[in-house]
């Protein structure tokens, strides 16, 4: 039962995200007139399937770690073309093959998957903002940690943060978002102290904190939020405002992810923060177990965040991913012809190796974190 409390929520969360990603490919593919051979949730042996009137095989497979849409003329669900099969097709059949489409149609079909992930996240955030609103904690400082970056910058209890680098700050959580992704970067902070405004310069320090996925490192100043009830307010929003807030929330997650990846390349961030299927399963189970206490909101927040992550991952210019296909199509549009088949084949093999390595490495991180949690290793 303990295992099922993690596996079932994990399958649910991942299936929702994968379904909408593949639905984006599917709908734009149909709109572009491409025949679709299969729409699969999961990989491997088929557990259930049926054919629709247009010849598409809808299937649920045994390994729930992804999915694919297989277009007519492709060798597999990764949109790798099958030149021999396409060449042997009658002219009318070839017209509905994916590889025979103009490059702009292929690009539209490929980018539709990641865009669907972003649309799903924005929709979820919109519904949450419109129905639940949000609790906003005023960015007032209750205390400053000794020897912290905040103390060195001159923060004092009672300070009210007005802006950071010119960006207005209306909540303590917004301040945390900026600080968390600004490790080692000097921030210009405008605060109101008594009846005067003061400008401080603070540089967030990298600190390790405990999250649902285990320990992670983020930028911190060492500030404690006010616990005065007068500094907590509830906000309600109409549909239009909820959409704008949802777009902002989605963009904030994109920015933080981009900042982490940039820090990873620059050596400021550690690759040990990457998580894979086990980590997702763990946090999904924890969110599911908390439903009776806090409701479904955290679980749907997780779906939205994971959807954004999947969308961003697929946009990376790695062969085999959507971003890799887009890169090939952009080269084709610029050259006036596609890359040689052998070049694409070697690129897809390299992409497969890169994706496999990432999966193995992230799963290794998950296992290490899980073992540390079970054994208590590394705790003070």
CSV table of C-alpha atoms in Angstrom, one decimal:
chain,number,residue,atom,x,y,z
A,1,UNK,CA,0.0,0.0,0.0
A,2,UNK,CA,2.9,2.4,0.8
A,3,UNK,CA,4.3,1.8,-2.7
A,4,UNK,CA,0.9,2.3,-4.3
A,5,UNK,CA,0.5,5.7,-2.6
A,6,UNK,CA,3.5,6.9,-4.7
A,7,UNK,CA,3.0,4.9,-7.9
A,8,UNK,CA,-0.6,5.8,-8.5
A,9,UNK,CA,-0.3,9.6,-8.1
A,10,UNK,CA,3.0,9.5,-10.1
A,11,UNK,CA,1.2,7.8,-13.0
A,12,UNK,CA,-1.7,10.2,-12.8
A,13,UNK,CA,0.5,13.3,-12.8
A,14,UNK,CA,2.8,12.1,-15.6
A,15,UNK,CA,-0.1,10.9,-17.7
A,16,UNK,CA,-1.9,14.2,-17.6
A,17,UNK,CA,1.3,16.1,-18.6
A,18,UNK,CA,2.2,13.6,-21.3
A,19,UNK,CA,-1.3,13.5,-22.7
A,20,UNK,CA,-1.5,17.3,-23.2
A,21,UNK,CA,2.0,17.4,-24.7
A,22,UNK,CA,1.1,14.7,-27.3
A,23,UNK,CA,-2.4,16.2,-27.8
A,24,UNK,CA,-0.7,19.4,-29.0
A,25,UNK,CA,1.3,17.4,-31.6
A,26,UNK,CA,-1.9,15.5,-32.5
A,27,UNK,CA,-4.2,18.5,-33.0
A,28,UNK,CA,-1.8,20.6,-35.1
A,29,UNK,CA,-0.9,17.5,-37.1
A,30,UNK,CA,-4.5,16.9,-37.9
A,31,UNK,CA,-5.0,20.5,-38.8
A,32,UNK,CA,-2.0,20.3,-41.2
A,33,UNK,CA,-3.5,17.3,-42.9
A,34,UNK,CA,-1.0,14.7,-41.7
A,35,UNK,CA,-2.2,11.1,-41.2
A,36,UNK,CA,-1.5,9.9,-37.6
A,37,UNK,CA,-0.8,6.2,-37.2
A,38,UNK,CA,-0.8,6.1,-33.4
A,39,UNK,CA,-1.4,8.1,-30.2
A,40,UNK,CA,0.3,6.3,-27.3
A,41,UNK,CA,0.4,7.0,-23.6
A,42,UNK,CA,3.3,4.9,-22.3
A,43,UNK,CA,5.8,2.7,-24.1
A,44,UNK,CA,6.2,-1.0,-24.7
A,45,UNK,CA,3.4,-3.7,-24.8
A,46,UNK,CA,-0.1,-2.4,-25.4
A,47,UNK,CA,-2.5,-2.8,-22.5
A,48,UNK,CA,-5.5,-1.3,-24.3
A,49,UNK,CA,-6.1,0.1,-27.7
A,50,UNK,CA,-8.7,1.0,-30.3
A,51,UNK,CA,-8.7,2.5,-33.9
A,52,UNK,CA,-10.7,5.6,-34.7
A,53,UNK,CA,-12.4,6.3,-38.0
A,54,UNK,CA,-9.3,8.0,-39.4
A,55,UNK,CA,-7.1,5.1,-38.8
A,56,UNK,CA,-5.3,6.3,-35.7
A,57,UNK,CA,-4.5,3.7,-33.1
A,58,UNK,CA,-5.2,5.1,-29.6
A,59,UNK,CA,-3.3,3.0,-27.1
A,60,UNK,CA,-2.2,2.7,-23.5
A,61,UNK,CA,1.1,0.9,-23.0
A,62,UNK,CA,2.7,-0.9,-20.1
A,63,UNK,CA,5.5,1.5,-19.3
A,64,UNK,CA,4.0,4.8,-18.1
A,65,UNK,CA,7.1,7.0,-18.5
A,66,UNK,CA,6.1,9.1,-21.5
A,67,UNK,CA,4.2,8.8,-24.7
A,68,UNK,CA,4.3,9.6,-28.4
A,69,UNK,CA,2.3,10.5,-31.5
A,70,UNK,CA,3.5,8.4,-34.6
A,71,UNK,CA,2.9,10.3,-37.8
A,72,UNK,CA,2.5,8.5,-41.1
A,73,UNK,CA,5.8,7.7,-42.7
A,74,UNK,CA,7.8,7.9,-39.5
A,75,UNK,CA,10.1,5.0,-38.4
A,76,UNK,CA,9.1,5.5,-34.7
A,77,UNK,CA,7.3,7.8,-32.3
A,78,UNK,CA,10.3,10.2,-32.2
A,79,UNK,CA,9.4,11.5,-35.7
A,80,UNK,CA,12.5,9.9,-37.2
A,81,UNK,CA,11.6,9.6,-40.9
A,82,UNK,CA,11.6,6.2,-42.8
A,83,UNK,CA,12.9,7.2,-46.3
A,84,UNK,CA,12.5,3.8,-47.8
A,85,UNK,CA,8.9,3.5,-46.7
A,86,UNK,CA,8.0,7.0,-47.9
A,87,UNK,CA,9.6,6.4,-51.3
A,88,UNK,CA,7.5,3.2,-51.7
A,89,UNK,CA,4.2,5.0,-51.0
A,90,UNK,CA,1.7,5.9,-53.7
A,91,UNK,CA,1.6,9.7,-54.4
A,92,UNK,CA,-1.7,10.3,-52.7
A,93,UNK,CA,-0.5,8.4,-49.5
A,94,UNK,CA,2.8,10.3,-49.5
A,95,UNK,CA,0.9,13.6,-49.4
A,96,UNK,CA,-0.3,12.9,-45.9
A,97,UNK,CA,3.1,11.7,-44.6
A,98,UNK,CA,4.8,13.9,-42.0
A,99,UNK,CA,8.1,14.1,-43.8
A,100,UNK,CA,6.5,15.3,-47.0
A,101,UNK,CA,5.0,18.4,-45.4
A,102,UNK,CA,6.4,21.9,-46.0
A,103,UNK,CA,9.0,22.8,-43.3
A,104,UNK,CA,6.7,25.4,-41.7
A,105,UNK,CA,4.1,22.7,-41.1
A,106,UNK,CA,6.6,20.3,-39.6
A,107,UNK,CA,7.8,23.1,-37.3
A,108,UNK,CA,4.3,24.0,-36.2
A,109,UNK,CA,3.5,20.4,-35.4
A,110,UNK,CA,6.7,19.9,-33.4
A,111,UNK,CA,6.5,23.1,-31.4
A,112,UNK,CA,2.8,22.4,-30.6
A,113,UNK,CA,3.7,19.8,-28.0
A,114,UNK,CA,5.8,22.1,-25.7
A,115,UNK,CA,3.3,24.9,-26.2
A,116,UNK,CA,0.5,22.6,-25.1
A,117,UNK,CA,2.5,22.1,-21.8
A,118,UNK,CA,2.7,25.8,-21.2
A,119,UNK,CA,-1.0,26.2,-22.0
A,120,UNK,CA,-1.9,23.5,-19.5
A,121,UNK,CA,0.1,25.2,-16.8
A,122,UNK,CA,-1.4,28.6,-17.5
A,123,UNK,CA,-4.9,27.0,-17.4
A,124,UNK,CA,-4.3,25.3,-14.1
A,125,UNK,CA,-2.8,28.5,-12.5
A,126,UNK,CA,-5.7,30.5,-13.9
A,127,UNK,CA,-8.3,28.2,-12.4
A,128,UNK,CA,-6.5,28.3,-9.0
A,129,UNK,CA,-6.2,32.1,-9.0
A,130,UNK,CA,-9.9,32.6,-10.1
A,131,UNK,CA,-11.4,30.1,-7.6
A,132,UNK,CA,-9.1,30.3,-4.6
A,133,UNK,CA,-7.3,33.7,-5.0
A,134,UNK,CA,-4.1,33.9,-3.0
A,135,UNK,CA,-2.8,34.8,0.5
A,136,UNK,CA,-0.2,37.6,0.2
A,137,UNK,CA,2.4,38.1,2.9
A,138,UNK,CA,3.7,41.7,3.0
A,139,UNK,CA,7.5,41.8,2.4
A,140,UNK,CA,8.1,43.1,5.9
A,141,UNK,CA,11.2,41.8,7.8
A,142,UNK,CA,10.7,40.3,11.2
A,143,UNK,CA,14.3,39.3,11.9
A,144,UNK,CA,17.7,39.1,10.3
A,145,UNK,CA,19.9,36.0,10.6
A,146,UNK,CA,23.3,36.7,12.3
A,147,UNK,CA,26.3,36.7,9.9
A,148,UNK,CA,24.0,36.4,6.9
A,149,UNK,CA,24.1,38.3,3.6
A,150,UNK,CA,21.2,40.4,4.9
A,151,UNK,CA,23.0,41.5,8.0
A,152,UNK,CA,26.1,42.4,6.0
A,153,UNK,CA,23.8,44.5,3.7
A,154,UNK,CA,22.4,46.4,6.6
A,155,UNK,CA,18.8,45.0,6.8
A,156,UNK,CA,17.0,45.6,10.1
A,157,UNK,CA,13.8,44.2,11.6
A,158,UNK,CA,10.8,46.2,10.6
A,159,UNK,CA,12.1,47.1,7.1
A,160,UNK,CA,9.5,46.9,4.3
A,161,UNK,CA,11.0,45.9,1.0
A,162,UNK,CA,9.7,48.1,-1.8
A,163,UNK,CA,11.7,47.0,-4.9
A,164,UNK,CA,14.6,44.8,-6.0
A,165,UNK,CA,16.6,46.1,-9.0
A,166,UNK,CA,13.8,48.4,-9.9
A,167,UNK,CA,11.1,45.6,-9.8
A,168,UNK,CA,8.2,46.4,-7.4
A,169,UNK,CA,7.9,43.9,-4.6
A,170,UNK,CA,4.3,43.3,-3.4
A,171,UNK,CA,4.8,40.1,-1.4
A,172,UNK,CA,7.4,38.2,0.6
A,173,UNK,CA,7.1,35.3,-1.8
A,174,UNK,CA,7.9,37.5,-4.8
A,175,UNK,CA,11.1,38.6,-3.0
A,176,UNK,CA,12.0,35.0,-2.3
A,177,UNK,CA,11.6,34.1,-6.0
A,178,UNK,CA,14.0,36.8,-7.1
A,179,UNK,CA,16.5,36.1,-4.4
A,180,UNK,CA,16.4,32.3,-4.9
A,181,UNK,CA,17.5,32.7,-8.6
A,182,UNK,CA,20.1,35.4,-7.9
A,183,UNK,CA,22.9,33.6,-6.1
A,184,UNK,CA,26.1,35.6,-6.2
A,185,UNK,CA,24.4,38.5,-7.9
A,186,UNK,CA,24.4,41.9,-6.1
A,187,UNK,CA,20.8,43.1,-5.8
A,188,UNK,CA,19.8,46.7,-5.2
A,189,UNK,CA,17.0,46.6,-2.6
A,190,UNK,CA,14.9,49.7,-1.8
A,191,UNK,CA,13.3,49.4,1.7
A,192,UNK,CA,11.2,51.7,3.8
A,193,UNK,CA,12.6,52.2,7.3
A,194,UNK,CA,10.3,54.2,9.6
A,195,UNK,CA,9.4,57.2,7.5
A,196,UNK,CA,12.5,57.1,5.2
A,197,UNK,CA,13.5,55.0,2.2
A,198,UNK,CA,16.9,53.3,2.2
A,199,UNK,CA,18.8,51.7,-0.6
A,200,UNK,CA,20.8,48.5,0.3
A,201,UNK,CA,23.0,46.2,-1.8
A,202,UNK,CA,22.7,42.5,-0.9
A,203,UNK,CA,24.2,39.4,-2.6
A,204,UNK,CA,22.3,36.2,-2.0
A,205,UNK,CA,24.4,33.3,-0.7
A,206,UNK,CA,23.9,29.7,-1.8
A,207,UNK,CA,22.3,27.7,0.9
A,208,UNK,CA,21.0,24.2,1.2
A,209,UNK,CA,17.4,23.7,2.2
A,210,UNK,CA,15.0,20.7,2.6
A,211,UNK,CA,12.2,20.3,0.0
A,212,UNK,CA,9.7,17.6,-0.9
A,213,UNK,CA,12.3,16.3,-3.4
A,214,UNK,CA,15.1,16.3,-0.9
A,215,UNK,CA,17.8,18.8,-0.2
A,216,UNK,CA,18.4,21.6,-2.8
A,217,UNK,CA,20.5,24.7,-3.0
A,218,UNK,CA,19.0,28.2,-3.6
A,219,UNK,CA,20.0,31.8,-3.1
A,220,UNK,CA,19.1,33.2,0.3
A,221,UNK,CA,19.7,36.5,2.2
A,222,UNK,CA,18.8,35.4,5.7
A,223,UNK,CA,15.5,37.3,6.2
A,224,UNK,CA,12.5,36.2,8.3
A,225,UNK,CA,9.0,37.2,7.2
A,226,UNK,CA,6.7,39.1,9.5
A,227,UNK,CA,4.2,36.9,11.5
A,228,UNK,CA,2.0,39.9,12.3
A,229,UNK,CA,-1.6,39.0,11.1
A,230,UNK,CA,-1.9,42.6,9.8
A,231,UNK,CA,0.8,41.8,7.2
A,232,UNK,CA,-1.3,39.0,5.7
A,233,UNK,CA,-4.0,39.7,3.3
A,234,UNK,CA,-6.3,37.7,1.0
A,235,UNK,CA,-6.7,38.7,-2.7
A,236,UNK,CA,-9.4,37.6,-5.1
A,237,UNK,CA,-9.2,38.0,-8.8
A,238,UNK,CA,-11.5,38.1,-11.9
A,239,UNK,CA,-10.8,35.9,-14.9
A,240,UNK,CA,-8.8,38.4,-16.8
A,241,UNK,CA,-6.5,39.2,-13.9
A,242,UNK,CA,-6.2,35.5,-13.1
A,243,UNK,CA,-5.0,34.8,-16.7
A,244,UNK,CA,-2.3,37.5,-16.3
A,245,UNK,CA,-1.2,36.2,-13.0
A,246,UNK,CA,-1.1,32.7,-14.4
A,247,UNK,CA,1.1,33.8,-17.3
A,248,UNK,CA,3.4,35.6,-14.8
A,249,UNK,CA,3.6,32.5,-12.6
A,250,UNK,CA,4.5,30.4,-15.6
A,251,UNK,CA,7.1,32.8,-16.8
A,252,UNK,CA,8.6,33.0,-13.3
A,253,UNK,CA,9.1,29.2,-13.3
A,254,UNK,CA,10.7,29.4,-16.8
A,255,UNK,CA,13.1,32.2,-15.6
A,256,UNK,CA,14.1,30.2,-12.5
A,257,UNK,CA,14.7,27.1,-14.5
A,258,UNK,CA,16.7,29.1,-17.1
A,259,UNK,CA,18.7,30.7,-14.3
A,260,UNK,CA,19.5,27.2,-12.8
A,261,UNK,CA,20.5,25.8,-16.2
A,262,UNK,CA,22.7,28.9,-16.8
A,263,UNK,CA,24.2,28.5,-13.4
A,264,UNK,CA,24.8,24.8,-14.1
A,265,UNK,CA,26.8,25.7,-17.3
A,266,UNK,CA,28.7,28.4,-15.4
A,267,UNK,CA,29.5,26.1,-12.5
A,268,UNK,CA,27.5,28.1,-9.9
A,269,UNK,CA,24.8,25.3,-9.6
A,270,UNK,CA,25.2,21.6,-8.9
A,271,UNK,CA,23.9,18.8,-11.1
A,272,UNK,CA,22.9,16.9,-8.0
A,273,UNK,CA,19.7,18.9,-7.9
A,274,UNK,CA,18.3,17.2,-11.0
A,275,UNK,CA,15.5,14.8,-10.4
A,276,UNK,CA,14.0,11.9,-12.4
A,277,UNK,CA,11.1,9.6,-12.2
A,278,UNK,CA,11.7,8.5,-8.6
A,279,UNK,CA,11.8,12.0,-7.4
A,280,UNK,CA,8.6,12.9,-9.3
A,281,UNK,CA,6.9,9.8,-7.8
A,282,UNK,CA,8.1,10.7,-4.3
A,283,UNK,CA,6.7,14.2,-4.4
A,284,UNK,CA,3.5,13.1,-6.2
A,285,UNK,CA,2.8,10.6,-3.4
A,286,UNK,CA,3.4,13.2,-0.7
A,287,UNK,CA,1.0,15.6,-2.4
A,288,UNK,CA,-1.6,12.9,-2.8
A,289,UNK,CA,-1.3,11.9,0.9
A,290,UNK,CA,-1.9,15.5,1.9
A,291,UNK,CA,-5.1,15.9,0.0
A,292,UNK,CA,-7.3,15.3,3.0
A,293,UNK,CA,-5.5,18.1,4.8
A,294,UNK,CA,-4.8,20.7,2.2
A,295,UNK,CA,-7.0,19.6,-0.8
A,296,UNK,CA,-6.0,19.2,-4.4
A,297,UNK,CA,-4.2,22.5,-4.9
A,298,UNK,CA,-0.7,21.3,-4.3
A,299,UNK,CA,-1.2,18.3,-6.6
A,300,UNK,CA,-2.4,20.5,-9.4
A,301,UNK,CA,0.4,23.0,-8.7
A,302,UNK,CA,2.8,20.0,-9.2
A,303,UNK,CA,1.1,19.1,-12.5
A,304,UNK,CA,1.6,22.7,-13.7
A,305,UNK,CA,5.2,22.9,-12.7
A,306,UNK,CA,6.0,19.5,-14.2
A,307,UNK,CA,4.2,20.5,-17.4
A,308,UNK,CA,6.4,23.6,-17.7
A,309,UNK,CA,9.5,21.5,-17.0
A,310,UNK,CA,8.6,19.0,-19.7
A,311,UNK,CA,7.9,21.8,-22.2
A,312,UNK,CA,11.2,23.4,-21.5
A,313,UNK,CA,13.1,20.1,-21.6
A,314,UNK,CA,11.6,19.3,-25.0
A,315,UNK,CA,12.6,22.7,-26.4
A,316,UNK,CA,16.3,22.0,-25.8
A,317,UNK,CA,18.2,21.7,-29.1
A,318,UNK,CA,19.0,18.1,-28.5
A,319,UNK,CA,18.4,15.6,-31.4
A,320,UNK,CA,15.5,13.3,-30.6
A,321,UNK,CA,13.7,16.0,-28.6
A,322,UNK,CA,11.3,18.6,-30.1
A,323,UNK,CA,14.0,21.3,-29.9
A,324,UNK,CA,16.4,19.1,-31.9
A,325,UNK,CA,13.8,18.6,-34.6
A,326,UNK,CA,13.2,22.4,-34.7
A,327,UNK,CA,16.9,22.9,-35.1
A,328,UNK,CA,17.0,20.6,-38.1
A,329,UNK,CA,14.0,22.2,-39.7
A,330,UNK,CA,15.5,25.7,-39.2
A,331,UNK,CA,18.7,24.5,-40.9
A,332,UNK,CA,16.6,23.0,-43.7
A,333,UNK,CA,14.7,26.3,-44.1
A,334,UNK,CA,18.0,28.2,-44.3
A,335,UNK,CA,19.8,25.8,-46.6
A,336,UNK,CA,16.8,25.1,-48.8
A,337,UNK,CA,17.3,21.4,-48.3
A,338,UNK,CA,17.4,18.9,-45.4
A,339,UNK,CA,20.6,17.6,-43.9
A,340,UNK,CA,21.9,14.3,-45.3
A,341,UNK,CA,20.1,11.2,-44.0
A,342,UNK,CA,23.3,9.8,-42.5
A,343,UNK,CA,24.0,13.1,-40.6
A,344,UNK,CA,20.5,13.0,-39.2
A,345,UNK,CA,20.9,9.4,-38.2
A,346,UNK,CA,24.1,10.0,-36.3
A,347,UNK,CA,22.6,13.1,-34.7
A,348,UNK,CA,19.6,11.1,-33.5
A,349,UNK,CA,21.9,8.4,-32.0
A,350,UNK,CA,23.8,11.1,-30.2
A,351,UNK,CA,20.6,12.6,-28.9
A,352,UNK,CA,19.4,9.2,-27.7
A,353,UNK,CA,22.7,8.8,-25.8
A,354,UNK,CA,22.4,12.2,-24.2
A,355,UNK,CA,18.7,11.7,-23.2
A,356,UNK,CA,19.6,8.3,-21.8
A,357,UNK,CA,22.5,9.7,-19.8
A,358,UNK,CA,20.4,12.4,-18.4
A,359,UNK,CA,17.7,9.9,-17.3
A,360,UNK,CA,20.3,7.6,-15.7
A,361,UNK,CA,22.0,10.5,-13.9
A,362,UNK,CA,18.8,12.0,-12.6
A,363,UNK,CA,17.6,8.6,-11.4
A,364,UNK,CA,20.9,8.1,-9.7
A,365,UNK,CA,20.4,11.4,-7.9
A,366,UNK,CA,16.9,10.3,-6.8
A,367,UNK,CA,18.2,7.0,-5.4
A,368,UNK,CA,21.0,8.8,-3.5
A,369,UNK,CA,18.5,11.3,-2.0
A,370,UNK,CA,16.1,8.5,-1.1
A,371,UNK,CA,18.8,6.4,0.6
A,372,UNK,CA,20.0,9.4,2.5
A,373,UNK,CA,16.5,10.1,3.7
A,374,UNK,CA,15.9,6.5,4.7
A,375,UNK,CA,19.2,6.1,6.5
A,376,UNK,CA,19.5,9.6,7.8
A,377,UNK,CA,22.9,10.0,6.3
A,378,UNK,CA,24.3,13.5,6.1
A,379,UNK,CA,22.0,14.8,8.9
A,380,UNK,CA,23.3,17.0,11.7
